[in-house]
Amino acid sequence: MTGIERSAELKRRGAALGFDAIGVTTLEPNAHAAELDAWLAAGHAATMRYLHRQAPTRRDPRRIMPDARVAVVTLSNYYHGPTPPTRTAIGSANVAQYAWTTDYHRVLGRRLERLAGEIRDLATGAATRCYVDAGPVPERELAQRAGLGWIGKNMMLIRPGVGSFTFIGVVLTDAELAPDLPFEADRCGSCTRCLDACPTGAFAGPRDLDARRCISYLTIEHRGPFSPEEAALTGDWLFGCDVCQDVCPWNQRFARETEDLELAPRGDAAAPDLAELLALDSAAFATRFGDTPFERPGRDGMRRNALAVRAAHPAT
Ligand code: B12
Ligand code: SF4
Ligand code: SF4
C-alpha cells in the first residue's frame, strides 16, 4: 500500500469511527512560532505557566515524538444549535456548548485510540501517540497545516461548511501517510464581528486574545478567588464562553447540530441550577460532575463562578 492509499483508507475508517474530518500533515517547525512568542511575551497567557514551559515544543512539534513522521489531525463537531443570549432569568447561567456533554477528553481520547489502532493495522509495527487538548501540541496550527480550515481572527480553527464548534484531536505516528495540502486561504476577509462582540474586549487584535480578560480563561483556568474586576467580567457565564463563535457568520450559516451520540447534551451540565450547584459538597460535586469539563475548575472554582453570576443577578 502506498502512503497515498494508506491515507485515503485511514480517512475512510476514521469517518466510520465518527470523526467529521481528518487531515494529515508533516511535523516541520511551527510557521507561527513568532506569534506564539509575542503572545507569551505580552502576558496574554495570564497564569497558564504551562504554555511558557511548553513553548519550545510548540515551536518544533517534532520534539514531542522524535521518530514521528506525521500528525493525523481530526475534527469532531459538537454544535448543539443556537443558544439563548442568557438563561440567568430562570435560575441557571450560561455554559459554553463544548461542556454540555461528558468530558470530550474522555470521549475523543477513546476514539483517537481506535484511530491509532487503525493506523497500526494499515502500517504494521507503527508507533502512535494520541493527544486531545493535552500536551505541548500546537493543535490549531497542525489542523490548519493538515488542510482542515483556517485560523479565524477569534483564533478558532474554522472549517468551511462546518464552522468552528469542533474539537481537535491529534495522533502522531511514524507510519508512512501522505500529507494533505495546508489550508492557505484566510476567509475572514474584512469581517471583525468576533473582535467587536467580545463582551470583555479581550482581543488585543486579530488572532491575539488576552486571556486575562477572557471569560473562558477566568471561569475555567484561573485558580483562586476573583478580584472584583474579574468577577464583573464573567457576567452571565458560569463556565466558558461562546460569544466570539456565536457571532461568526461561518457558524451562523454552516454549523449543524452534531449527530454524535457520545457528545449528546446532558441537562445537568448544559443548564445547571445555581442553587443546587452551590449546595454541593466536594463528594456530591465529584459524583455529579466528575466526568464533565466542570472537573477542571472543580467544586471550588464552580462555586466561585456561580457566586459571581449571583452577584450580577441577585434574583437568581
Ligand atoms: C490555552 C488554551 C486556551 C486558553 C487560551 C486561548 C487562546 N486563544 O490561545 C483559553 C482558556 C482562553 C481557551 C479558551 C477556549 N478554548 Co482553548 N485551548 C487552549 C490550548 C490548551 C492551547 C492553545 C494555545 O497554545 N494558545 C496560544 C496561542 C498563541 O496558540 P494557538 O491558539 O495554537 O494559535 C496558533 C495560531 O493562531 C497560529 N497563528 C498565529 N497567527 C496566525 C496567522 C495565520 C495566518 C495562521 C495560519 C496561523 C496563525 O500561531 C499560534 C501558535 O502556534 C488548546 C489545545 C492545544 N494543545 O493547542 C485549546 C483549544 C485551542 N481550545 C479550544 C476551545 C474549544 C476553546 C474555547 C472555545 C472553549 C470555550 N467555549 O470556552 C475557548 C475559545 C477562546 C478563543 N477564542 O480562543 C479548542 C479549539 C478548537 C478549534 N476549533 O479551534 C482547542 C484546540 C482544544 C481542542 N483540542 O479542541 N483555550
Ligand atoms: S471566549 Fe468570550 S470572553 Fe473569551 S475572547 Fe471569546 S468572546 Fe471574548
Ligand atoms: S467573526 Fe468574522 S473575523 Fe471573526 S472569525 Fe468569524 S469570519 Fe473571522
Short mmCIF file of C-alpha atoms in Angstrom, two decimals, residues 12 67 72 84 122 128 139 143 180 199:
data_model
loop_
_atom_site.label_atom_id
_atom_site.label_comp_id
_atom_site.label_asym_id
_atom_site.label_seq_id
_atom_site.Cartn_x
_atom_site.Cartn_y
_atom_site.Cartn_z
CA ARG A 12 -12.49 6.20 5.37
CA ASP A 67 10.57 9.42 15.30
CA VAL A 72 -3.09 12.79 11.79
CA PRO A 84 -30.47 31.96 24.03
CA LEU A 122 -2.55 -0.28 8.00
CA THR A 128 1.34 6.08 17.67
CA GLU A 139 -3.34 21.67 17.73
CA ALA A 143 -5.10 21.39 11.86
CA ASP A 180 -2.58 16.96 2.76
CA PRO A 199 -18.16 41.23 25.96
#
